[in-house]
Coordinates of C-alpha atoms and ligand atoms in Angstrom, one line a residue:
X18 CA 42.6 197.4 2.3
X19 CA 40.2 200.6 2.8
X20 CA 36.8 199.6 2.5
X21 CA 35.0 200.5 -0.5
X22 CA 32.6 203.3 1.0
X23 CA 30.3 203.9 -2.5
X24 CA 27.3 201.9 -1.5
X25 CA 27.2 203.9 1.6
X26 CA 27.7 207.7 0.2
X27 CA 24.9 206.6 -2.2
X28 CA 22.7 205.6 0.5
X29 CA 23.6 209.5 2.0
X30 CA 22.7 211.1 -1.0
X31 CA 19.1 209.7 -0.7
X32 CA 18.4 211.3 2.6
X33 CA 15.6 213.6 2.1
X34 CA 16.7 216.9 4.4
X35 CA 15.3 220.5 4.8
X36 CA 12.2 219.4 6.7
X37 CA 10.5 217.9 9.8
X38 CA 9.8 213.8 9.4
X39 CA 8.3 211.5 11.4
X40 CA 7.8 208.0 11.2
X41 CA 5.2 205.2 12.8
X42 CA 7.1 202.3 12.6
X43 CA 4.9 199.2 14.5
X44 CA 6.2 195.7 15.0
X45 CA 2.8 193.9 13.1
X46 CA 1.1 191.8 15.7
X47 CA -2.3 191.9 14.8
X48 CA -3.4 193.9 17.2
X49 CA -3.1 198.3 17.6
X50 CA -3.4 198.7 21.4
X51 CA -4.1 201.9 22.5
X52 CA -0.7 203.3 23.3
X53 CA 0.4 202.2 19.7
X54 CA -2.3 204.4 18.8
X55 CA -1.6 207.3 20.9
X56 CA 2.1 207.2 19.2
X57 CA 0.6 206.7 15.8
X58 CA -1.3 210.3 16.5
X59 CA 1.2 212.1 18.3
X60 CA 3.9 211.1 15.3
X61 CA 1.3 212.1 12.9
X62 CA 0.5 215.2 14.5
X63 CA 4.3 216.5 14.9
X64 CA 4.6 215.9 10.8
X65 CA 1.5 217.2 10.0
X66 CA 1.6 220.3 12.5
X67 CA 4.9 221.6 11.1
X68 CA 4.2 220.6 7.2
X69 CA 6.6 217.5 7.4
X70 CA 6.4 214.0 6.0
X71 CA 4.6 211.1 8.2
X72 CA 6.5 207.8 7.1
X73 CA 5.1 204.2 8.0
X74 CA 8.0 202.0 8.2
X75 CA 7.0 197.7 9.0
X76 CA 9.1 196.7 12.3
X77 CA 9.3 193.1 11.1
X78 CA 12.6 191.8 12.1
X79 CA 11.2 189.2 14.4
X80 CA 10.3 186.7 12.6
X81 CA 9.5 184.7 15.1
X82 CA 6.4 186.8 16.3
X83 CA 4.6 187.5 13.1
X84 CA 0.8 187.2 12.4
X85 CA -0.9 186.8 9.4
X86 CA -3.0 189.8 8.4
X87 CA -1.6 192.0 11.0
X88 CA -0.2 194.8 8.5
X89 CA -3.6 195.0 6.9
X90 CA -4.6 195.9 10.5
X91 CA -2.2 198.7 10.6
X92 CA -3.2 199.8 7.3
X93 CA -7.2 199.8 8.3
X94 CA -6.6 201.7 11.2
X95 CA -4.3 204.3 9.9
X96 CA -6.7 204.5 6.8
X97 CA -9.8 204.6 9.0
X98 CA -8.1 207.5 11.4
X99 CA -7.3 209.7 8.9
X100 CA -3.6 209.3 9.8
X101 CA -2.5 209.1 6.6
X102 CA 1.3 208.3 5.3
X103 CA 3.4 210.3 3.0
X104 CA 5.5 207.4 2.4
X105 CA 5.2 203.7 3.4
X106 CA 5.2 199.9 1.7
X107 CA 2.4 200.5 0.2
X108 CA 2.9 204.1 -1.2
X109 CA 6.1 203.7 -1.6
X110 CA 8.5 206.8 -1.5
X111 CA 12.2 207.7 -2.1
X112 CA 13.8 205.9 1.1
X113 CA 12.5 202.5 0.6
X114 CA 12.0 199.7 1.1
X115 CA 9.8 200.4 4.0
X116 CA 9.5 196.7 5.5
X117 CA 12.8 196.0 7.6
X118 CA 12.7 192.6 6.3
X119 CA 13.6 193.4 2.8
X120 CA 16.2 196.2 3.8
X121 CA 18.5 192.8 5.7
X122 CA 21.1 193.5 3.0
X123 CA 21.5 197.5 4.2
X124 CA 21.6 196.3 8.1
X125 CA 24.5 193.7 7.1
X126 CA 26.6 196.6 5.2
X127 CA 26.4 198.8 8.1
X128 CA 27.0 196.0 10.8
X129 CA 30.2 195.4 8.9
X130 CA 30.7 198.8 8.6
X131 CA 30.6 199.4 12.1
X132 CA 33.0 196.5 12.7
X133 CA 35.4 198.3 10.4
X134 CA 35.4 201.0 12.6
X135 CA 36.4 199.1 15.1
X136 CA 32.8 199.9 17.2
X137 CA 31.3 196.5 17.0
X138 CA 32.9 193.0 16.6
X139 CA 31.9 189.3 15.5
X140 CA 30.7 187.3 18.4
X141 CA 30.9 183.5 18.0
X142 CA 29.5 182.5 21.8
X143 CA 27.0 179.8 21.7
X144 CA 24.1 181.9 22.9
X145 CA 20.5 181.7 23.3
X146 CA 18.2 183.6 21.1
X147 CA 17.1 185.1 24.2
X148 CA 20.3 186.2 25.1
X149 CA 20.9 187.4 21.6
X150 CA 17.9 189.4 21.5
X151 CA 18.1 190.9 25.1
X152 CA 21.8 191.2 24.7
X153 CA 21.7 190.0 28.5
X154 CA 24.9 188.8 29.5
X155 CA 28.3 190.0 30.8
X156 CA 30.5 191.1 28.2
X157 CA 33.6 191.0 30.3
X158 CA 33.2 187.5 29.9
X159 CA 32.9 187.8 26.1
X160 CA 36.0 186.4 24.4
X161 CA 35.3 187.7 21.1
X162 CA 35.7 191.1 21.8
X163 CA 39.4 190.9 22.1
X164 CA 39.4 188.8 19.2
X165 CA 42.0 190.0 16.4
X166 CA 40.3 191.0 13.2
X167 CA 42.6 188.4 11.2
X168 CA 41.2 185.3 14.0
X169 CA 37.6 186.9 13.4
X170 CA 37.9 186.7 9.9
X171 CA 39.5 183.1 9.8
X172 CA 36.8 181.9 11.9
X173 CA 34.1 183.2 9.3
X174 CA 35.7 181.9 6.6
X175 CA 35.3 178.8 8.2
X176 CA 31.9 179.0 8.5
X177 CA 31.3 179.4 12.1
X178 CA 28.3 181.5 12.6
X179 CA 28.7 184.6 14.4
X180 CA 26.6 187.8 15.5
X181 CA 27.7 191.4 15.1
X182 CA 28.0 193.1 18.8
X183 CA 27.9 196.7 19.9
X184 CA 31.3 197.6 21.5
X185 CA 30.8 199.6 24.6
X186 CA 33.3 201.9 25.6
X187 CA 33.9 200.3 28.8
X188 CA 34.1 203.4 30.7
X189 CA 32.5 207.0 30.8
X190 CA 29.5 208.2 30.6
X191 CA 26.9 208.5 27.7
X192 CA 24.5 211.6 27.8
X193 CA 21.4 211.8 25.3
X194 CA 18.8 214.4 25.7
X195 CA 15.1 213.7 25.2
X196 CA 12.3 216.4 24.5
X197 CA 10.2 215.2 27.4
X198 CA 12.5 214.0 29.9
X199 CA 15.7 216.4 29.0
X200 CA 19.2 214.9 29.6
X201 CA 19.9 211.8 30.9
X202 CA 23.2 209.9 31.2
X203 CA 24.1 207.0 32.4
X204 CA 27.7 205.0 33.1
X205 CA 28.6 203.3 29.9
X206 CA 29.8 200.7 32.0
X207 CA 26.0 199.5 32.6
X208 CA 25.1 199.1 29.1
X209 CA 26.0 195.7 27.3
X210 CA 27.8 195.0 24.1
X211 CA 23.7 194.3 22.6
X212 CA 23.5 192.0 19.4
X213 CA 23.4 194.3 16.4
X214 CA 23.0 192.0 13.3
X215 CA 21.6 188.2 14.2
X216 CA 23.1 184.9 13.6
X217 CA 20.5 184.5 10.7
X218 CA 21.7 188.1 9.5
X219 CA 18.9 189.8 10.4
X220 CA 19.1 193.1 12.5
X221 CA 18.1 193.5 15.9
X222 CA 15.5 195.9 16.6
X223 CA 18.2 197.8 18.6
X224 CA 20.2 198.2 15.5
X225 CA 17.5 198.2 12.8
X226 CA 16.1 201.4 13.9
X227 CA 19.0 203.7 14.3
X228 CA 19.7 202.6 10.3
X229 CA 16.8 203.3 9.6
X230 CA 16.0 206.6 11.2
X231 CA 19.2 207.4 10.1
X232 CA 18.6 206.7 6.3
X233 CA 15.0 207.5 6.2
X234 CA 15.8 211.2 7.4
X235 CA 13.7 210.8 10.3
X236 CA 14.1 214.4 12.9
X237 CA 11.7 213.0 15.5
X238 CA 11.8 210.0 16.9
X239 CA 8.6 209.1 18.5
X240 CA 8.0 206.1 21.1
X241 CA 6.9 204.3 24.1
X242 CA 9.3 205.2 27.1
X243 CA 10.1 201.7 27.6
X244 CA 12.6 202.2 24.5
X245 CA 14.7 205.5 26.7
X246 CA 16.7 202.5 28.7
X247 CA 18.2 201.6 25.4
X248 CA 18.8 205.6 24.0
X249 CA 22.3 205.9 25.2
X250 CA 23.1 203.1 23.2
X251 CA 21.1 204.4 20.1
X252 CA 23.2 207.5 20.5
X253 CA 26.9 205.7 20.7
X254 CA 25.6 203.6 17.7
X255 CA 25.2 207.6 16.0
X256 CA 28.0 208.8 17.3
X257 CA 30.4 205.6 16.2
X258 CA 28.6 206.2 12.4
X259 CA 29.7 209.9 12.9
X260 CA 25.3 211.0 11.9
X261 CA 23.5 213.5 13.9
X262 CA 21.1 212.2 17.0
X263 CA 17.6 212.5 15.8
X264 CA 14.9 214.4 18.4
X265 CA 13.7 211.7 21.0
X266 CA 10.0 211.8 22.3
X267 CA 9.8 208.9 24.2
X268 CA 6.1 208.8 25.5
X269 CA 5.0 207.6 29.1
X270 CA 3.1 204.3 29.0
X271 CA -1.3 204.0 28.6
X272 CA -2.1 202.4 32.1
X273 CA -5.1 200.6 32.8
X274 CA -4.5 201.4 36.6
X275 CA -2.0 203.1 38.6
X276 CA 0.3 200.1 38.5
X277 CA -0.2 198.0 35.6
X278 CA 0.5 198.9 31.6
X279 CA -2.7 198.6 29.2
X280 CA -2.8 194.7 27.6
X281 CA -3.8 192.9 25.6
X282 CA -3.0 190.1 28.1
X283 CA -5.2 191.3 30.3
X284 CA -8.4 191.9 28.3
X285 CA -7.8 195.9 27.6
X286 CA -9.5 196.8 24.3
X287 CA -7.6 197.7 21.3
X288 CA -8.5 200.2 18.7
X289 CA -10.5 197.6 16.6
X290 CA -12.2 196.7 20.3
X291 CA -13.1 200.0 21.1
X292 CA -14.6 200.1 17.5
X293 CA -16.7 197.1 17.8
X294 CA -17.8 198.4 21.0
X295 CA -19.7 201.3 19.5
X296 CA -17.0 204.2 20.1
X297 CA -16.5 206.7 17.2
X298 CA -12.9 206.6 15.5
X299 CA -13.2 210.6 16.1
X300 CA -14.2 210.3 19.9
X301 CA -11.4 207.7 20.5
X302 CA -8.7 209.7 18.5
X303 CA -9.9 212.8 20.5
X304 CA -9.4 211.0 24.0
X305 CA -6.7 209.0 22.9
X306 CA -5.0 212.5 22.3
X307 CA -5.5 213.4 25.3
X308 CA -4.1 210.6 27.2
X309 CA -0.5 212.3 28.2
X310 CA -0.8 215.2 26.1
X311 CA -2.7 218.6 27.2
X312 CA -3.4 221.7 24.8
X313 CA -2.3 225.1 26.7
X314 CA -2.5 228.8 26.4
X315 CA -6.0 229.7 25.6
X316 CA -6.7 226.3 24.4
X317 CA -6.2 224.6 27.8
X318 CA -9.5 224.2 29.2
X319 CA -10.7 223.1 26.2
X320 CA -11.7 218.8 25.4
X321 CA -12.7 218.6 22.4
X322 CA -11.0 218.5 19.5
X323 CA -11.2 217.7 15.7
X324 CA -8.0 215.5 14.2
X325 CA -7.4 219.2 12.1
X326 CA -8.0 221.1 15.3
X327 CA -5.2 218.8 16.8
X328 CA -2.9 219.4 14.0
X329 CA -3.1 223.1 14.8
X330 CA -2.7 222.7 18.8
X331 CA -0.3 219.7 18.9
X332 CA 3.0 220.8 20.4
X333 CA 5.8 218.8 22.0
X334 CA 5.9 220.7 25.1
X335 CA 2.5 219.8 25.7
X336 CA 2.7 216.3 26.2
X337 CA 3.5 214.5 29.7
X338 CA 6.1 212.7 31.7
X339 CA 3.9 210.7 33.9
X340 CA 1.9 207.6 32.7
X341 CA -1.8 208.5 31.9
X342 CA -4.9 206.6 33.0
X343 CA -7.1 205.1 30.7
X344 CA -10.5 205.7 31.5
X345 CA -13.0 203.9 30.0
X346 CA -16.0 206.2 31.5
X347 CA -14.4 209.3 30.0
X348 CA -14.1 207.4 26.6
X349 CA -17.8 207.1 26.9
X350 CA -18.8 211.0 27.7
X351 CA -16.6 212.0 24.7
X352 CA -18.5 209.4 22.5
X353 CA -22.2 211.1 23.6
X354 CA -20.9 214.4 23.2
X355 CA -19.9 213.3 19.6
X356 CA -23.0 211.3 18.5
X357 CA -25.1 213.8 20.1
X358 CA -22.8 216.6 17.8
X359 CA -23.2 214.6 14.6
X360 CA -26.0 216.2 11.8
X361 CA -29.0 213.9 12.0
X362 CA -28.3 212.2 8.7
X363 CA -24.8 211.1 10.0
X364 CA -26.0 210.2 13.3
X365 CA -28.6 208.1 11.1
X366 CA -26.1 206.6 9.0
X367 CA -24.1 205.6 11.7
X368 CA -27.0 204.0 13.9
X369 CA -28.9 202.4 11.2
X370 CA -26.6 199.6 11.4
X371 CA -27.4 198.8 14.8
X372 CA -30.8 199.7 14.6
X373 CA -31.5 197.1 11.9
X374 CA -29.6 194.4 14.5
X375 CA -33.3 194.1 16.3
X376 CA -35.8 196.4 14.3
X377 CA -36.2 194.2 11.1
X378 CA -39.4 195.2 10.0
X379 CA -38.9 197.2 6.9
X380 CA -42.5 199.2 7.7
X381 CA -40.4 200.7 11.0
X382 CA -38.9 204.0 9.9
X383 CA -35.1 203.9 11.4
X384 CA -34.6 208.0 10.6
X385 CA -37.4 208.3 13.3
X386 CA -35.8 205.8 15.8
X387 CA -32.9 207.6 15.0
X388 CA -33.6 210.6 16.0
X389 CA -35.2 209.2 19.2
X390 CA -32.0 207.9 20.4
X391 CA -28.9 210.8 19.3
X392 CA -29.6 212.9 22.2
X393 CA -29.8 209.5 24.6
X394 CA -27.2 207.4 23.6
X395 CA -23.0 206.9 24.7
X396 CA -22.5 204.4 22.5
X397 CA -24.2 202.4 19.1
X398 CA -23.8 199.3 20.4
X399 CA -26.8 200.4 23.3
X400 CA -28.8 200.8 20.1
X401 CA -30.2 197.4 19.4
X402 CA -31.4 196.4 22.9
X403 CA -32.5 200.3 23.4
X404 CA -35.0 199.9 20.6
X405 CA -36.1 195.8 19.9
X406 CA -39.6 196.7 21.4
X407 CA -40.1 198.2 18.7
X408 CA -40.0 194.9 16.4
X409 CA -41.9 192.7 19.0
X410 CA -43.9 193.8 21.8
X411 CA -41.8 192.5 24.7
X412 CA -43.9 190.5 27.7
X413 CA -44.9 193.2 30.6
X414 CA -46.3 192.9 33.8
X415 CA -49.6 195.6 34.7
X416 CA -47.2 196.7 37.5
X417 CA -45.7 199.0 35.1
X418 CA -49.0 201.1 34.7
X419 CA -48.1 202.4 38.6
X420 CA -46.7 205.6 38.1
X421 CA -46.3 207.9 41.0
X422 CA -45.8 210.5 39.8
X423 CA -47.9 210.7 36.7
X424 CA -50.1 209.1 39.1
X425 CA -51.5 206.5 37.7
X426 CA -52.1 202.8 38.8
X427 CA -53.8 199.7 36.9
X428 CA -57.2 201.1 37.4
X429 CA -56.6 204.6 36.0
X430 CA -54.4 203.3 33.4
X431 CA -57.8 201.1 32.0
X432 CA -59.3 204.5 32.3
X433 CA -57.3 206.1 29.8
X434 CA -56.7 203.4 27.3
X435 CA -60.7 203.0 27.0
X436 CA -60.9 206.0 26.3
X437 CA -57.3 206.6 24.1
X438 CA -58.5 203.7 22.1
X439 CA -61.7 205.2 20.3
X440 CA -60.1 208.6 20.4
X441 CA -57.1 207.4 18.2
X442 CA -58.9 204.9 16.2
X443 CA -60.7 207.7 14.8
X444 CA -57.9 210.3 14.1
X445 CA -58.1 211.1 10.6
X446 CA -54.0 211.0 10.3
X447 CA -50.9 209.6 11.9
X448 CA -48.9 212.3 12.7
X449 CA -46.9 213.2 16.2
X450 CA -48.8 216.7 15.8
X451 CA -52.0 214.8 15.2
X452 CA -51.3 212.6 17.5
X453 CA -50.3 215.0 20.3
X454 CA -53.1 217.1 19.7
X455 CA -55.6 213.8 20.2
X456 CA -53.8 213.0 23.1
X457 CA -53.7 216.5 25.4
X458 CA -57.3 216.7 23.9
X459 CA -58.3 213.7 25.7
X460 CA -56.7 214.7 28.6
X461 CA -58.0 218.0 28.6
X462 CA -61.9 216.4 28.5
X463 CA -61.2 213.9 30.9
X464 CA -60.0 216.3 33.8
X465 CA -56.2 214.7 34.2
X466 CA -52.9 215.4 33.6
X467 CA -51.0 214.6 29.9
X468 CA -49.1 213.0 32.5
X469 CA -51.6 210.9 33.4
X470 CA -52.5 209.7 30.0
X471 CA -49.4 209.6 27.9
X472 CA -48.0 206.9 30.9
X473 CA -50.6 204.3 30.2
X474 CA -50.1 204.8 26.6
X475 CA -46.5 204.8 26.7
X476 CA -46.5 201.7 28.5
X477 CA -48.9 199.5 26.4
X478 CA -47.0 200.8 23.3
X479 CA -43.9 199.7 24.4
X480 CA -44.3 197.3 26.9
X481 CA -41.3 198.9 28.5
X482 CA -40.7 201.5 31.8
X483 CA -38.0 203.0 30.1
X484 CA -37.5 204.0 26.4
X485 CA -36.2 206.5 23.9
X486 CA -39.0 208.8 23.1
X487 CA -42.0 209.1 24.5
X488 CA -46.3 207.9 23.8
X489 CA -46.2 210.5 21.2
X490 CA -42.8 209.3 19.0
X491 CA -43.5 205.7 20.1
X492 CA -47.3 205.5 18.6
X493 CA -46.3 207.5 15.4
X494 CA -43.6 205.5 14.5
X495 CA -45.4 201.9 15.4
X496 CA -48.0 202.8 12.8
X497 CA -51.6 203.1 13.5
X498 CA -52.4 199.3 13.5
X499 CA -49.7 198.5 15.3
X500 CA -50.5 201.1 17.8
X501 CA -53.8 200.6 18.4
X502 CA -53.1 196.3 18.6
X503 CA -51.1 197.3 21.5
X504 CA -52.8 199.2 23.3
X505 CA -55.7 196.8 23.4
X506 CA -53.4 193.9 24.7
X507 CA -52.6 196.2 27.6
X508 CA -56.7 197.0 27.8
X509 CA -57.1 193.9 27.9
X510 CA -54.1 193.0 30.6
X511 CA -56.0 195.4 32.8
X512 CA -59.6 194.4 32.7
X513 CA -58.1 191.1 33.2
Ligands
LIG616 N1 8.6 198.4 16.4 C1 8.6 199.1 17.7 C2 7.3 198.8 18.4 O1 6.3 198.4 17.8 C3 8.7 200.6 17.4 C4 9.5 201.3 18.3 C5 9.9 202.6 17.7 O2 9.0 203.4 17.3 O3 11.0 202.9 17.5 O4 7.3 198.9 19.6

């Protein structure tokens, strides 16, 4: 009896066609490492650059590896990049569902289907999940594959569980072309007869995503390369439903050196890391771009780049076949040339945060801090420990007030702050200008450098060799009391 093909010319008419679609389509482990990322962008990028649809489809067949709250972490980051879907679980759209777990009924249609055709029979082996999932054994040895359909069938019907298998040809040649590494084939006689639909009924990843690309409309395929071992099979699956090969872009791993992948594993940060780190979601995106991907023409020498910008330059051919090199120390000079880029509201807003972890003192303007620290900072997590002298006075040793060349030493330094004292206690208002203009005054009637003044100042006002501003911004922003208390503890640690 011909099978009843209605439920599956229905499921053709859905297909949205005419234009470019892409989908993101990450297994939800809690966690967005930075290739996942990178492939996020670059799928993103192809839709976006060529005014097609970005799809986020939920990889959860493996029900054995799922963590609570991970989609939400997929949804934050997407949300927080600007990546945003067209379609997706949550936005819905007119190919869904868009979670594989609540499409099982589809992936057991199509298994059969494919049985039907005669490309994929029932397996009743006693195998290992591991097996099952990996495919990894000999299928010469299989006895179901020569199984009649009518002992198949009887053996169902009895009850005896059974998977769905991919039948090989078992010889030839398969050939599938990719966009970044062209053609590749390979002896059909290498590939195994990989588990399509599980003994619980749920699909394989293996067979999950070709139905799914497939049905969804998907043109590009984007993904890690460790996926282009299992291609040819992808493309015998297409070629057994009779559906046309989507575009492969399988993308060369993020290393963390020359011979090791990034990992969580091993420590390697993911996107929310990098975030609580004090990197910019623009600086990361901008970097993470450029990890395998370069712009050309009269782009090519240039780094930085807006997520718009991007759109505009991404193209296909631009992105490499070898692995790139994540480097943390670039990371960083891409965040200081974006915080030092932001207006000086923004670059408050985003510092404030971090500024209030050790200033508390609601007296302490943070707009002046912050504008101490955009031109000398990489990241906003320096912020806190950059600026805490501010809050309390830290404890200093008088070696500090030895300053070659400013050239001063302890003695000069009481020098100065005898006379620094009077002058700014009687300054009529607490200004840098006013300030400054006391200061080079002073120095000016005493014979020395500013150099030589604004040390010891600096010094007994921060209590600190290095800091984010200098006397000047330090002083205005303690407040006069504050100042002046200061200064006369470091007096006072002079004449000791
Ligand atoms: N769920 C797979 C992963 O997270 C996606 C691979 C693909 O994009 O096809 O690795």
């Amino acid at each position: 009896m011909a099978m009843d093909m209605t439920y599956f010319n229905d499921m053709e008419a859905k297909i949205p066609r005419g234009k470019v679609r892409t989908r993101f389509a990450p297994s939800p482990t809690g966690y967005m490492h930075v290739g996942n990322l990178r492939t996020a962008l670059y799928t993103w990028l192809i839709a976006r650059s060529s005014g097609g649809a970005f799809i986020l489809r939920i990889e959860d067949t493996d029900q054995g590896r799922l963590v609570e709250g991970a989609v939400d972490v997929i949804y934050r980051t997407l949300a927080e990049c600007g990546l945003t879907h067209d379609e997706g679980p949550d936005v819905g759209g007119p190919v869904g569902p868009y979670i594989q777990s609540q499409r099982r009924d589809t992936y057991g249609r199509y298994a059969h289907l494919l049985v039907e055709k005669g490309c994929a029979y029932y397996c009743f082996c006693e195998k290992t999940e591991s097996e099952e999932d990996s495919g990894g054994f000999h299928r010469a040895a299989d006895p179901c594959r020569s199984l009649s359909p009518e002992e198949a069938r009887a053996r169902m019907e009895a009850g005896e569980p059974y998977v769905i298998r991919q039948r090989i040809p078992e010889t030839g040649t398969t050939t599938f072309h990719d966009a970044i590494f062209g053609d590749i084939t390979v002896e059909n006689a290498t590939l195994d007869d990989q588990v399509l639909l599980k003994r619980d009924g749920l699909p394989t990843y293996n067979f999950a995503n070709v139905i799914d690309d497939h049905l969804m409309g998907i043109t590009h395929v984007v993904r890690g390369s460790e996926y282009l071992s299992s291609a040819p099979k992808y493309d015998l699956l297409y070629q057994s439903f009779g559906w046309d090969v989507p575009t492969y872009v399988h993308c060369s791993p993020v290393m963390r050196d020359q011979h090791n992948k990034m990992s969580k594993r091993h420590g390697d940060p993911s996107y929310e890391d990098l975030k609580a780190q004090g990197y910019l979601t623009e600086a990361i995106l901008n970097y993470v771009a450029l990890l395998g991907w370069s712009p050309r023409g009269e782009l090519a020498e240039r780094e930085m780049f807006t997520l718009p910008e991007l759109a505009e330059a991404f193209d296909i051919a631009g992105i490499s076949k070898s692995p790139a090199i994540f480097d943390i120390d670039k990371l960083t000079h891409f965040n200081a040339l974006y915080l030092r880029a932001m207006s000086p509201e923004d670059f408050h807003a985003a510092a404030e945060p971090y500024i209030r972890q050790s200033v508390k003192n609601p007296g302490l303007d943070t707009r002046s801090i912050a504008a101490l620290l955009q031109a000398r900072c990489e990241k906003l997590t320096e912020i806190p420990e950059k600026v805490d002298f501010f809050e309390v006075l830290p404890a200093y040793g008088t070696d500090l007030f030895t300053n070659k060349k400013s050239k001063t030493n302890e003695e000069v330094s009481r020098r100065m702050l005898e006379s620094v004292i009077p002058a700014l206690e009687e300054t009529a208002e607490w200004s840098p200008e006013a300030i400054h203009g006391c200061l080079t005054g002073l120095a000016e009637k005493l014979e020395v450098k500013n150099a030589t003044l604004m040390w010891p100042v600096r010094i007994a006002a921060a209590g600190r060799a290095v800091t984010p501003g200098g006397a000047v911004e330090i002083c205005c922003i303690l407040g006069r009391d504050e100042c002046l208390r200061r200064l006369r503890v470091g007096l006072e640690m002079l004449e000791a």
